[in-house]
GROMACS .gro file of C-alpha atoms in nm:
model
  468
    1MET     CA    1  -7.624  13.676  -0.270
    2THR     CA    2  -7.917  13.389  -0.276
    3ASP     CA    3  -8.027  13.481  -0.647
    4PHE     CA    4  -7.650  13.496  -0.741
    5ILE     CA    5  -7.575  13.144  -0.642
    6ALA     CA    6  -7.914  13.038  -0.772
    7SER     CA    7  -7.819  13.166  -1.126
    8LEU     CA    8  -7.488  13.006  -1.067
    9GLN     CA    9  -7.618  12.645  -1.000
   10ALA     CA   10  -7.873  12.680  -1.253
   11LEU     CA   11  -7.619  12.760  -1.523
   12LEU     CA   12  -7.343  12.477  -1.397
   13GLY     CA   13  -7.533  12.246  -1.196
   14ALA     CA   14  -7.513  12.187  -0.811
   15PRO     CA   15  -7.197  11.942  -0.854
   16HIS     CA   16  -7.021  12.206  -1.029
   17CYS     CA   17  -7.129  12.517  -0.806
   18LEU     CA   18  -6.980  12.443  -0.459
   19VAL     CA   19  -7.094  12.673  -0.189
   20ASP     CA   20  -7.051  12.445   0.143
   21ALA     CA   21  -6.726  12.508   0.344
   22ALA     CA   22  -6.589  12.137   0.320
   23GLY     CA   23  -6.651  12.117  -0.077
   24MET     CA   24  -6.495  12.455  -0.132
   25ALA     CA   25  -6.170  12.418   0.120
   26PRO     CA   26  -5.914  12.260  -0.130
   27TRP     CA   27  -5.981  12.565  -0.358
   28LEU     CA   28  -5.927  12.791  -0.084
   29SER     CA   29  -5.566  12.725   0.007
   30ASP     CA   30  -5.260  12.755  -0.192
   31TRP     CA   31  -4.984  12.472  -0.269
   32ARG     CA   32  -4.779  12.597   0.000
   33GLY     CA   33  -5.042  12.622   0.276
   34ARG     CA   34  -4.923  12.961   0.287
   35TYR     CA   35  -5.245  13.175   0.173
   36THR     CA   36  -5.609  13.083   0.272
   37GLY     CA   37  -5.913  13.311   0.152
   38ASN     CA   38  -6.289  13.290   0.153
   39ALA     CA   39  -6.532  13.267  -0.123
   40LEU     CA   40  -6.904  13.272  -0.192
   41ALA     CA   41  -6.838  12.954  -0.396
   42VAL     CA   42  -6.619  12.775  -0.621
   43VAL     CA   43  -6.752  12.718  -0.995
   44ARG     CA   44  -6.605  12.456  -1.230
   45PRO     CA   45  -6.760  12.552  -1.579
   46GLN     CA   46  -6.718  12.317  -1.838
   47ASP     CA   47  -6.636  12.523  -2.164
   48THR     CA   48  -6.586  12.873  -2.255
   49ALA     CA   49  -6.943  12.952  -2.298
   50GLN     CA   50  -7.015  12.866  -1.934
   51VAL     CA   51  -6.693  13.068  -1.841
   52ALA     CA   52  -6.844  13.408  -1.993
   53GLU     CA   53  -7.182  13.352  -1.876
   54VAL     CA   54  -7.039  13.319  -1.526
   55VAL     CA   55  -6.813  13.636  -1.588
   56ARG     CA   56  -7.141  13.845  -1.700
   57LEU     CA   57  -7.333  13.722  -1.360
   58CYS     CA   58  -7.060  13.816  -1.159
   59GLY     CA   59  -7.029  14.158  -1.341
   60ALA     CA   60  -7.391  14.205  -1.296
   61ALA     CA   61  -7.393  14.106  -0.929
   62GLY     CA   62  -7.060  14.305  -0.828
   63VAL     CA   63  -6.873  13.980  -0.751
   64ALA     CA   64  -6.515  13.960  -0.792
   65ILE     CA   65  -6.358  13.636  -0.956
   66VAL     CA   66  -6.048  13.438  -0.890
   67PRO     CA   67  -5.918  13.233  -1.185
   68GLN     CA   68  -5.765  12.889  -1.084
   69GLY     CA   69  -5.606  12.624  -1.268
   70GLY     CA   70  -5.405  12.342  -1.117
   71ASN     CA   71  -5.349  12.539  -0.800
   72THR     CA   72  -4.990  12.472  -0.791
   73GLY     CA   73  -4.874  12.846  -0.766
   74LEU     CA   74  -4.600  12.961  -0.524
   75CYS     CA   75  -4.720  13.310  -0.480
   76GLY     CA   76  -5.100  13.284  -0.381
   77GLY     CA   77  -5.196  13.435  -0.703
   78ALA     CA   78  -5.476  13.186  -0.741
   79THR     CA   79  -5.639  13.197  -0.378
   80PRO     CA   80  -5.892  13.465  -0.271
   81LEU     CA   81  -5.854  13.697  -0.024
   82MET     CA   82  -6.010  13.682   0.313
   83GLU     CA   83  -6.311  13.950   0.209
   84GLY     CA   84  -6.471  13.640   0.064
   85ARG     CA   85  -6.722  13.860  -0.189
   86CYS     CA   86  -6.591  13.675  -0.479
   87ILE     CA   87  -6.602  13.346  -0.666
   88VAL     CA   88  -6.292  13.101  -0.734
   89LEU     CA   89  -6.331  12.969  -1.115
   90ASN     CA   90  -6.166  12.689  -1.155
   91VAL     CA   91  -6.111  12.602  -1.528
   92SER     CA   92  -6.007  12.224  -1.488
   93ARG     CA   93  -6.283  12.087  -1.668
   94LEU     CA   94  -6.178  12.279  -1.974
   95ARG     CA   95  -5.920  12.024  -2.112
   96ARG     CA   96  -6.009  11.952  -2.463
   97LEU     CA   97  -5.768  11.924  -2.727
   98ARG     CA   98  -5.897  12.125  -3.010
   99ASP     CA   99  -5.658  12.089  -3.260
  100VAL     CA  100  -5.309  11.988  -3.349
  101ASP     CA  101  -5.151  12.124  -3.702
  102GLN     CA  102  -4.838  11.866  -3.751
  103ALA     CA  103  -4.732  12.083  -4.071
  104ASN     CA  104  -4.762  12.418  -3.883
  105ASN     CA  105  -4.622  12.281  -3.577
  106THR     CA  106  -4.875  12.402  -3.363
  107LEU     CA  107  -5.119  12.271  -3.088
  108THR     CA  108  -5.457  12.427  -2.976
  109ILE     CA  109  -5.556  12.297  -2.629
  110GLU     CA  110  -5.787  12.444  -2.372
  111ALA     CA  111  -5.671  12.613  -2.040
  112GLY     CA  112  -5.756  12.334  -1.789
  113ALA     CA  113  -5.558  12.066  -1.974
  114THR     CA  114  -5.254  11.954  -1.733
  115LEU     CA  115  -4.911  12.055  -1.893
  116ALA     CA  116  -4.826  11.674  -1.910
  117GLU     CA  117  -5.129  11.629  -2.144
  118ALA     CA  118  -5.024  11.928  -2.352
  119GLN     CA  119  -4.657  11.742  -2.390
  120ALA     CA  120  -4.829  11.398  -2.448
  121ALA     CA  121  -5.062  11.535  -2.730
  122ALA     CA  122  -4.737  11.699  -2.901
  123ALA     CA  123  -4.550  11.342  -2.854
  124ALA     CA  124  -4.850  11.174  -3.021
  125VAL     CA  125  -4.762  11.338  -3.361
  126ASP     CA  126  -4.401  11.300  -3.302
  127ARG     CA  127  -4.350  11.676  -3.210
  128LEU     CA  128  -4.204  11.814  -2.885
  129PHE     CA  129  -4.374  12.073  -2.655
  130PRO     CA  130  -4.046  12.191  -2.463
  131LEU     CA  131  -4.220  12.361  -2.159
  132SER     CA  132  -4.113  12.132  -1.865
  133LEU     CA  133  -4.178  12.213  -1.468
  134ALA     CA  134  -4.173  11.970  -1.182
  135SER     CA  135  -4.544  12.019  -1.114
  136GLU     CA  136  -4.624  11.937  -1.482
  137GLY     CA  137  -4.853  11.668  -1.379
  138SER     CA  138  -5.082  11.897  -1.210
  139CYS     CA  139  -5.006  12.246  -1.322
  140GLU     CA  140  -5.259  12.356  -1.625
  141VAL     CA  141  -5.187  12.511  -1.923
  142GLY     CA  142  -5.399  12.837  -1.850
  143GLY     CA  143  -5.201  12.871  -1.517
  144VAL     CA  144  -4.870  12.831  -1.705
  145ILE     CA  145  -4.978  13.119  -1.938
  146SER     CA  146  -5.097  13.330  -1.671
  147THR     CA  147  -4.802  13.339  -1.476
  148ASN     CA  148  -4.554  13.310  -1.792
  149ALA     CA  149  -4.391  13.013  -1.647
  150GLY     CA  150  -4.032  12.924  -1.722
  151GLY     CA  151  -3.915  12.589  -1.629
  152VAL     CA  152  -3.586  12.367  -1.698
  153GLN     CA  153  -3.570  12.433  -2.074
  154VAL     CA  154  -3.557  12.804  -2.128
  155LEU     CA  155  -3.200  12.801  -2.210
  156ARG     CA  156  -3.333  12.652  -2.570
  157TYR     CA  157  -3.663  12.720  -2.627
  158GLY     CA  158  -3.759  13.003  -2.413
  159ASN     CA  159  -4.030  13.061  -2.121
  160THR     CA  160  -4.401  13.053  -2.198
  161ARG     CA  161  -4.446  13.405  -2.359
  162ASP     CA  162  -4.217  13.260  -2.636
  163LEU     CA  163  -4.393  12.938  -2.685
  164VAL     CA  164  -4.745  13.099  -2.722
  165LEU     CA  165  -4.887  13.176  -3.039
  166GLY     CA  166  -5.258  13.257  -2.987
  167LEU     CA  167  -5.511  13.293  -2.687
  168GLU     CA  168  -5.887  13.261  -2.662
  169VAL     CA  169  -5.964  13.518  -2.322
  170VAL     CA  170  -6.282  13.592  -2.143
  171LEU     CA  171  -6.277  13.944  -2.071
  172PRO     CA  172  -6.396  14.077  -1.768
  173SER     CA  173  -6.713  14.219  -1.961
  174GLY     CA  174  -6.820  13.852  -2.051
  175GLU     CA  175  -6.711  13.878  -2.407
  176VAL     CA  176  -6.506  13.649  -2.579
  177TRP     CA  177  -6.161  13.748  -2.773
  178ASN     CA  178  -6.072  13.458  -3.012
  179GLY     CA  179  -5.716  13.518  -3.060
  180LEU     CA  180  -5.627  13.162  -3.160
  181ARG     CA  181  -5.417  13.214  -3.442
  182GLY     CA  182  -5.116  12.979  -3.545
  183LEU     CA  183  -4.936  13.245  -3.693
  184ARG     CA  184  -4.537  13.352  -3.663
  185LYS     CA  185  -4.566  13.683  -3.822
  186ASP     CA  186  -4.859  13.881  -3.755
  187ASN     CA  187  -4.790  14.249  -3.763
  188THR     CA  188  -5.138  14.377  -3.771
  189GLY     CA  189  -5.118  14.628  -3.461
  190TYR     CA  190  -5.069  14.563  -3.078
  191ASP     CA  191  -4.993  14.192  -2.980
  192LEU     CA  192  -5.273  14.172  -2.756
  193LYS     CA  193  -5.191  13.814  -2.636
  194GLN     CA  194  -4.889  13.911  -2.441
  195LEU     CA  195  -5.100  14.129  -2.223
  196PHE     CA  196  -5.249  13.841  -2.088
  197ILE     CA  197  -4.946  13.620  -2.067
  198GLY     CA  198  -4.806  13.653  -1.705
  199ALA     CA  199  -5.092  13.886  -1.613
  200GLU     CA  200  -5.211  13.605  -1.331
  201GLY     CA  201  -5.612  13.658  -1.440
  202THR     CA  202  -5.602  14.034  -1.348
  203LEU     CA  203  -5.733  14.136  -1.748
  204GLY     CA  204  -5.923  13.806  -1.843
  205ILE     CA  205  -5.929  13.432  -1.803
  206VAL     CA  206  -5.740  13.236  -2.047
  207THR     CA  207  -5.963  12.949  -2.173
  208ALA     CA  208  -5.763  12.811  -2.438
  209ALA     CA  209  -5.404  12.841  -2.632
  210THR     CA  210  -5.234  12.777  -2.961
  211LEU     CA  211  -4.883  12.666  -2.860
  212LYS     CA  212  -4.572  12.615  -3.056
  213LEU     CA  213  -4.423  12.272  -3.129
  214PHE     CA  214  -4.072  12.150  -3.223
  215PRO     CA  215  -3.906  11.861  -3.367
  216ARG     CA  216  -3.848  11.567  -3.147
  217PRO     CA  217  -3.480  11.543  -3.033
  218ARG     CA  218  -3.356  11.176  -3.088
  219ALA     CA  219  -3.056  11.193  -2.859
  220THR     CA  220  -2.987  11.334  -2.514
  221ALA     CA  221  -2.702  11.326  -2.288
  222THR     CA  222  -2.740  11.436  -1.909
  223ALA     CA  223  -2.472  11.453  -1.670
  224TRP     CA  224  -2.455  11.544  -1.282
  225LEU     CA  225  -2.143  11.759  -1.218
  226ALA     CA  226  -1.968  11.882  -0.929
  227VAL     CA  227  -1.830  12.250  -0.934
  228PRO     CA  228  -1.616  12.420  -0.686
  229THR     CA  229  -1.813  12.761  -0.709
  230PRO     CA  230  -2.089  12.893  -0.901
  231ALA     CA  231  -1.862  13.111  -1.094
  232LYS     CA  232  -1.715  12.790  -1.238
  233ALA     CA  233  -2.063  12.693  -1.297
  234VAL     CA  234  -2.087  12.987  -1.518
  235GLU     CA  235  -1.764  12.918  -1.676
  236LEU     CA  236  -1.857  12.561  -1.752
  237LEU     CA  237  -2.211  12.671  -1.920
  238GLY     CA  238  -1.984  12.863  -2.135
  239ARG     CA  239  -1.758  12.600  -2.249
  240LEU     CA  240  -2.072  12.361  -2.335
  241ARG     CA  241  -2.243  12.667  -2.517
  242GLU     CA  242  -1.912  12.718  -2.721
  243ALA     CA  243  -1.871  12.335  -2.814
  244ALA     CA  244  -2.279  12.247  -2.865
  245GLY     CA  245  -2.431  12.575  -2.911
  246GLU     CA  246  -2.824  12.555  -2.899
  247ARG     CA  247  -2.797  12.181  -2.813
  248VAL     CA  248  -2.747  12.286  -2.463
  249SER     CA  249  -3.110  12.257  -2.343
  250ALA     CA  250  -3.099  12.258  -1.975
  251PHE     CA  251  -2.817  12.383  -1.713
  252GLU     CA  252  -2.950  12.362  -1.367
  253LEU     CA  253  -2.751  12.449  -1.041
  254VAL     CA  254  -2.778  12.283  -0.702
  255GLY     CA  255  -2.638  12.383  -0.369
  256ARG     CA  256  -2.527  12.133  -0.126
  257GLN     CA  257  -2.804  12.244   0.140
  258ALA     CA  258  -3.093  12.170  -0.130
  259LEU     CA  259  -2.958  11.847  -0.217
  260GLU     CA  260  -2.940  11.738   0.126
  261LEU     CA  261  -3.302  11.810   0.187
  262VAL     CA  262  -3.368  11.581  -0.082
  263PHE     CA  263  -3.184  11.289   0.070
  264GLN     CA  264  -3.341  11.354   0.389
  265HIS     CA  265  -3.729  11.361   0.266
  266ILE     CA  266  -3.727  11.197  -0.076
  267GLU     CA  267  -3.760  10.821  -0.059
  268ALA     CA  268  -3.495  10.619  -0.268
  269ALA     CA  269  -3.291  10.942  -0.342
  270GLY     CA  270  -2.911  10.897  -0.356
  271ASP     CA  271  -2.595  11.094  -0.428
  272PRO     CA  272  -2.458  10.998  -0.776
  273LEU     CA  273  -2.119  11.091  -0.666
  274SER     CA  274  -1.903  10.945  -0.407
  275GLY     CA  275  -1.763  11.287  -0.244
  276VAL     CA  276  -1.943  11.586  -0.088
  277HIS     CA  277  -1.919  11.879  -0.250
  278PRO     CA  278  -2.064  12.237  -0.212
  279TRP     CA  279  -2.238  12.278  -0.603
  280TYR     CA  280  -2.362  12.057  -0.835
  281VAL     CA  281  -2.475  12.121  -1.187
  282LEU     CA  282  -2.755  11.903  -1.387
  283ALA     CA  283  -2.641  11.973  -1.761
  284GLU     CA  284  -2.858  11.810  -2.065
  285LEU     CA  285  -2.809  11.844  -2.435
  286THR     CA  286  -3.029  11.714  -2.673
  287ASP     CA  287  -2.970  11.679  -3.074
  288PHE     CA  288  -3.125  11.524  -3.374
  289GLY     CA  289  -2.829  11.306  -3.454
  290GLU     CA  290  -2.660  10.982  -3.298
  291GLN     CA  291  -2.694  10.907  -2.963
  292ALA     CA  292  -2.300  10.807  -2.909
  293ALA     CA  293  -2.189  11.140  -3.097
  294LEU     CA  294  -2.364  11.348  -2.867
  295ALA     CA  295  -2.252  11.168  -2.556
  296ALA     CA  296  -1.882  11.198  -2.687
  297LEU     CA  297  -1.912  11.540  -2.740
  298LEU     CA  298  -2.044  11.608  -2.360
  299GLU     CA  299  -1.766  11.390  -2.228
  300GLU     CA  300  -1.504  11.580  -2.417
  301VAL     CA  301  -1.592  11.908  -2.281
  302LEU     CA  302  -1.611  11.791  -1.921
  303ALA     CA  303  -1.300  11.632  -1.971
  304ASP     CA  304  -1.135  11.958  -2.082
  305ALA     CA  305  -1.303  12.110  -1.791
  306GLY     CA  306  -1.168  11.850  -1.536
  307ASP     CA  307  -0.837  11.925  -1.615
  308ASP     CA  308  -0.859  12.291  -1.597
  309GLY     CA  309  -1.005  12.282  -1.275
  310CYS     CA  310  -1.376  12.380  -1.338
  311LEU     CA  311  -1.505  12.046  -1.277
  312LEU     CA  312  -1.459  11.819  -0.944
  313ASP     CA  313  -1.622  11.498  -1.045
  314GLY     CA  314  -1.921  11.394  -1.239
  315VAL     CA  315  -2.116  11.114  -1.402
  316VAL     CA  316  -2.272  11.109  -1.738
  317ALA     CA  317  -2.580  10.898  -1.748
  318THR     CA  318  -2.587  10.590  -1.945
  319SER     CA  319  -2.945  10.486  -1.952
  320GLU     CA  320  -3.275  10.674  -1.993
  321ARG     CA  321  -3.373  10.550  -1.620
  322GLN     CA  322  -3.044  10.702  -1.478
  323ALA     CA  323  -3.114  11.017  -1.646
  324ALA     CA  324  -3.455  11.033  -1.482
  325GLU     CA  325  -3.291  10.943  -1.187
  326LEU     CA  326  -3.065  11.257  -1.190
  327TRP     CA  327  -3.355  11.468  -1.276
  328ARG     CA  328  -3.546  11.344  -0.994
  329LEU     CA  329  -3.265  11.480  -0.750
  330ARG     CA  330  -3.353  11.839  -0.917
  331GLU     CA  331  -3.716  11.809  -0.962
  332ASN     CA  332  -3.787  11.683  -0.578
  333ILE     CA  333  -3.600  12.004  -0.415
  334SER     CA  334  -3.941  12.205  -0.383
  335GLU     CA  335  -4.111  11.890  -0.242
  336ALA     CA  336  -3.865  11.807  -0.006
  337GLN     CA  337  -3.839  12.163   0.139
  338LYS     CA  338  -4.206  12.153   0.162
  339ARG     CA  339  -4.180  11.844   0.393
  340GLU     CA  340  -3.901  12.004   0.563
  341GLY     CA  341  -4.139  12.312   0.651
  342PHE     CA  342  -4.208  12.678   0.595
  343SER     CA  343  -3.914  12.894   0.438
  344ILE     CA  344  -3.871  13.201   0.297
  345LYS     CA  345  -3.846  13.175  -0.086
  346HIS     CA  346  -3.733  13.417  -0.344
  347ASP     CA  347  -3.744  13.361  -0.723
  348ILE     CA  348  -3.512  13.580  -0.865
  349SER     CA  349  -3.327  13.667  -1.181
  350VAL     CA  350  -3.021  13.827  -1.290
  351PRO     CA  351  -2.770  13.847  -1.562
  352LEU     CA  352  -2.585  13.523  -1.612
  353SER     CA  353  -2.268  13.704  -1.559
  354ALA     CA  354  -2.391  13.826  -1.205
  355ILE     CA  355  -2.490  13.528  -1.055
  356PRO     CA  356  -2.181  13.438  -0.847
  357GLU     CA  357  -2.193  13.810  -0.729
  358PHE     CA  358  -2.553  13.787  -0.629
  359LEU     CA  359  -2.477  13.452  -0.453
  360GLU     CA  360  -2.162  13.605  -0.252
  361ARG     CA  361  -2.323  13.929  -0.180
  362ALA     CA  362  -2.681  13.809  -0.080
  363GLY     CA  363  -2.503  13.537   0.133
  364GLN     CA  364  -2.292  13.750   0.333
  365ALA     CA  365  -2.523  13.999   0.420
  366LEU     CA  366  -2.793  13.740   0.514
  367GLU     CA  367  -2.531  13.579   0.743
  368ALA     CA  368  -2.418  13.921   0.906
  369SER     CA  369  -2.759  13.985   0.982
  370TYR     CA  370  -2.890  13.639   1.078
  371PRO     CA  371  -2.608  13.422   1.220
  372GLY     CA  372  -2.624  13.057   1.136
  373ILE     CA  373  -2.915  13.088   0.861
  374ARG     CA  374  -2.965  12.780   0.623
  375ILE     CA  375  -2.966  12.925   0.275
  376VAL     CA  376  -3.119  12.675  -0.009
  377ALA     CA  377  -3.003  12.788  -0.352
  378PHE     CA  378  -3.090  12.600  -0.669
  379GLY     CA  379  -3.245  12.696  -1.014
  380HIS     CA  380  -3.237  12.741  -1.364
  381VAL     CA  381  -2.867  12.931  -1.360
  382GLY     CA  382  -2.833  12.885  -1.768
  383ASP     CA  383  -3.131  13.178  -1.782
  384GLY     CA  384  -3.025  13.359  -1.479
  385ASN     CA  385  -3.295  13.235  -1.273
  386LEU     CA  386  -3.216  13.098  -0.914
  387HIS     CA  387  -3.457  12.980  -0.621
  388TYR     CA  388  -3.278  13.125  -0.309
  389ASN     CA  389  -3.481  13.010   0.010
  390GLN     CA  390  -3.377  13.089   0.367
  391SER     CA  391  -3.497  12.917   0.700
  392GLN     CA  392  -3.353  12.808   1.024
  393PRO     CA  393  -3.174  12.481   1.056
  394ALA     CA  394  -3.397  12.414   1.378
  395ARG     CA  395  -3.758  12.388   1.270
  396GLY     CA  396  -3.879  12.508   1.629
  397ALA     CA  397  -3.701  12.856   1.517
  398ASN     CA  398  -3.875  12.894   1.184
  399ALA     CA  399  -4.193  13.066   1.304
  400ALA     CA  400  -4.016  13.383   1.467
  401PHE     CA  401  -3.791  13.365   1.160
  402LEU     CA  402  -4.078  13.352   0.893
  403ALA     CA  403  -4.218  13.672   1.105
  404ARG     CA  404  -3.899  13.839   0.955
  405THR     CA  405  -4.000  13.773   0.579
  406GLU     CA  406  -4.018  14.118   0.449
  407GLU     CA  407  -3.678  14.254   0.613
  408VAL     CA  408  -3.507  13.920   0.485
  409GLY     CA  409  -3.650  13.996   0.140
  410ARG     CA  410  -3.539  14.356   0.153
  411VAL     CA  411  -3.185  14.216   0.189
  412VAL     CA  412  -3.227  13.956  -0.083
  413HIS     CA  413  -3.418  14.188  -0.348
  414ASP     CA  414  -3.213  14.511  -0.267
  415VAL     CA  415  -2.894  14.287  -0.398
  416VAL     CA  416  -3.113  14.178  -0.708
  417HIS     CA  417  -3.189  14.531  -0.813
  418SER     CA  418  -2.836  14.645  -0.759
  419LEU     CA  419  -2.748  14.384  -1.035
  420HIS     CA  420  -3.052  14.493  -1.294
  421GLY     CA  421  -3.232  14.192  -1.187
  422SER     CA  422  -3.588  14.097  -1.120
  423ILE     CA  423  -3.771  13.989  -0.828
  424SER     CA  424  -4.004  13.749  -0.965
  425ALA     CA  425  -3.829  13.536  -1.248
  426GLU     CA  426  -4.114  13.285  -1.314
  427HIS     CA  427  -4.318  13.279  -1.010
  428GLY     CA  428  -4.533  13.587  -1.055
  429ILE     CA  429  -4.632  13.841  -0.816
  430GLY     CA  430  -4.954  13.740  -0.667
  431GLN     CA  431  -5.023  13.841  -0.294
  432LEU     CA  432  -4.668  13.767  -0.214
  433LYS     CA  433  -4.500  14.066  -0.393
  434ARG     CA  434  -4.760  14.282  -0.481
  435GLU     CA  435  -4.607  14.558  -0.211
  436LEU     CA  436  -4.273  14.513  -0.336
  437LEU     CA  437  -4.337  14.607  -0.705
  438THR     CA  438  -4.370  14.992  -0.600
  439ARG     CA  439  -4.035  14.971  -0.460
  440TYR     CA  440  -3.846  14.809  -0.776
  441LYS     CA  441  -4.068  14.944  -1.059
  442SER     CA  442  -4.050  15.303  -1.150
  443PRO     CA  443  -4.351  15.549  -1.103
  444VAL     CA  444  -4.377  15.546  -1.496
  445GLU     CA  445  -4.397  15.164  -1.531
  446MET     CA  446  -4.663  15.124  -1.244
  447ALA     CA  447  -4.862  15.372  -1.398
  448MET     CA  448  -4.869  15.203  -1.727
  449MET     CA  449  -4.971  14.875  -1.554
  450ARG     CA  450  -5.245  15.075  -1.350
  451GLY     CA  451  -5.380  15.214  -1.693
  452ILE     CA  452  -5.413  14.861  -1.871
  453LYS     CA  453  -5.592  14.720  -1.552
  454GLY     CA  454  -5.831  15.014  -1.578
  455LEU     CA  455  -5.875  14.975  -1.937
  456PHE     CA  456  -5.942  14.605  -1.931
  457ASP     CA  457  -6.124  14.588  -1.598
  458PRO     CA  458  -6.263  14.916  -1.465
  459ALA     CA  459  -6.499  14.742  -1.234
  460GLY     CA  460  -6.175  14.574  -1.071
  461ILE     CA  461  -6.357  14.226  -1.060
  462MET     CA  462  -6.066  14.041  -1.221
  463ASN     CA  463  -5.866  13.875  -0.915
  464PRO     CA  464  -5.848  14.163  -0.680
  465GLY     CA  465  -5.559  14.201  -0.456
  466LYS     CA  466  -5.315  14.039  -0.701
  467VAL     CA  467  -5.017  14.181  -0.871
  468LEU     CA  468  -5.170  14.558  -0.828
   0.00000   0.00000   0.00000
């Protein structure tokens, strides 16, 4: 591989073609520390032309490519395998804002820009890019597109797939497909961009995207609420949507176990309510009218819910600072879990109406098989997506428990499947769930997916060992 590495260094410059173990290390492990792999080099091209040339060099040398952005994924999709005959192609230097079309409500930005930078570019022209994740300061546009990320505002604006109008993609051949169209109507054959959204870099490398923008809401009402059961949370969401319609922008469910971890590991995190309750909801309404009117609407719905036993307690934020503190509780759950130690994680979705049944059935099945198990459940209940994680209360028992990941997952995923749900709502497949696909997808679905992969990447150089 000496000539191959020399060609990469000549193209990119030695500082952007890392080959020493210490220099490559940060790019060879995932955010959770669960997966670590090997690579011949970590390359950091500066533009689409360099990405395309790197891909051509890899194709000629028979070297695989692992596309990577902010490396914040949770399924090992951006981490190389241990075999090592690959490069990691990090797109973080591709971060230019190419165009903002205020009249068309679109933004064209490169794949290495962080999600927060895309949000800021929209805000600079008094627009909203609504995709919002806890990792938005470090996750990158290419990564959220490649995993079809969801986040907290799917309820109102949809997930990434709904927010992308066009893509620029470097194909496994090294050719560049320019599909950066800001059109909301384009009925000229197959919608090719959708193949790359959620494909986790297995079909090509996203280098830029044209994204939908929206008017910026002028009023926001945020509340932290205690509910007796998940069923009551679903009922409360129904009440809010009947009263406020599309103004309900976020509706997050948080179990007490998740909240306790935040109190334990996140500095200055305090309980907004005086009592201890089994379940909480973080609800947010946004509108273009008066702040006082929106807050009054929210409080009216909550008062009726309290009278009917749907709501145990709650607080409505009276300032932007207080609202940010409430969101901080929700957004730091993943970080608190990371500090607590390894856990078995599930990112599932079921129909909204089935969330209470899922939590009851899965919880009972897990407790029966693993008495004393700690279940940390939270997530975007408004769109049916729960993060459902398990560990042992005693840290010392977790190593043995993690060895049972496959059987624990079987319990959870069989319940999900029986409720016509998905084993991956927004985190993707990566390495973590690759083998599960053949259990829960039909042979017809698997054959279609493999056919698409074979058409785009016949040599199998794009992110091998992921998804399929």
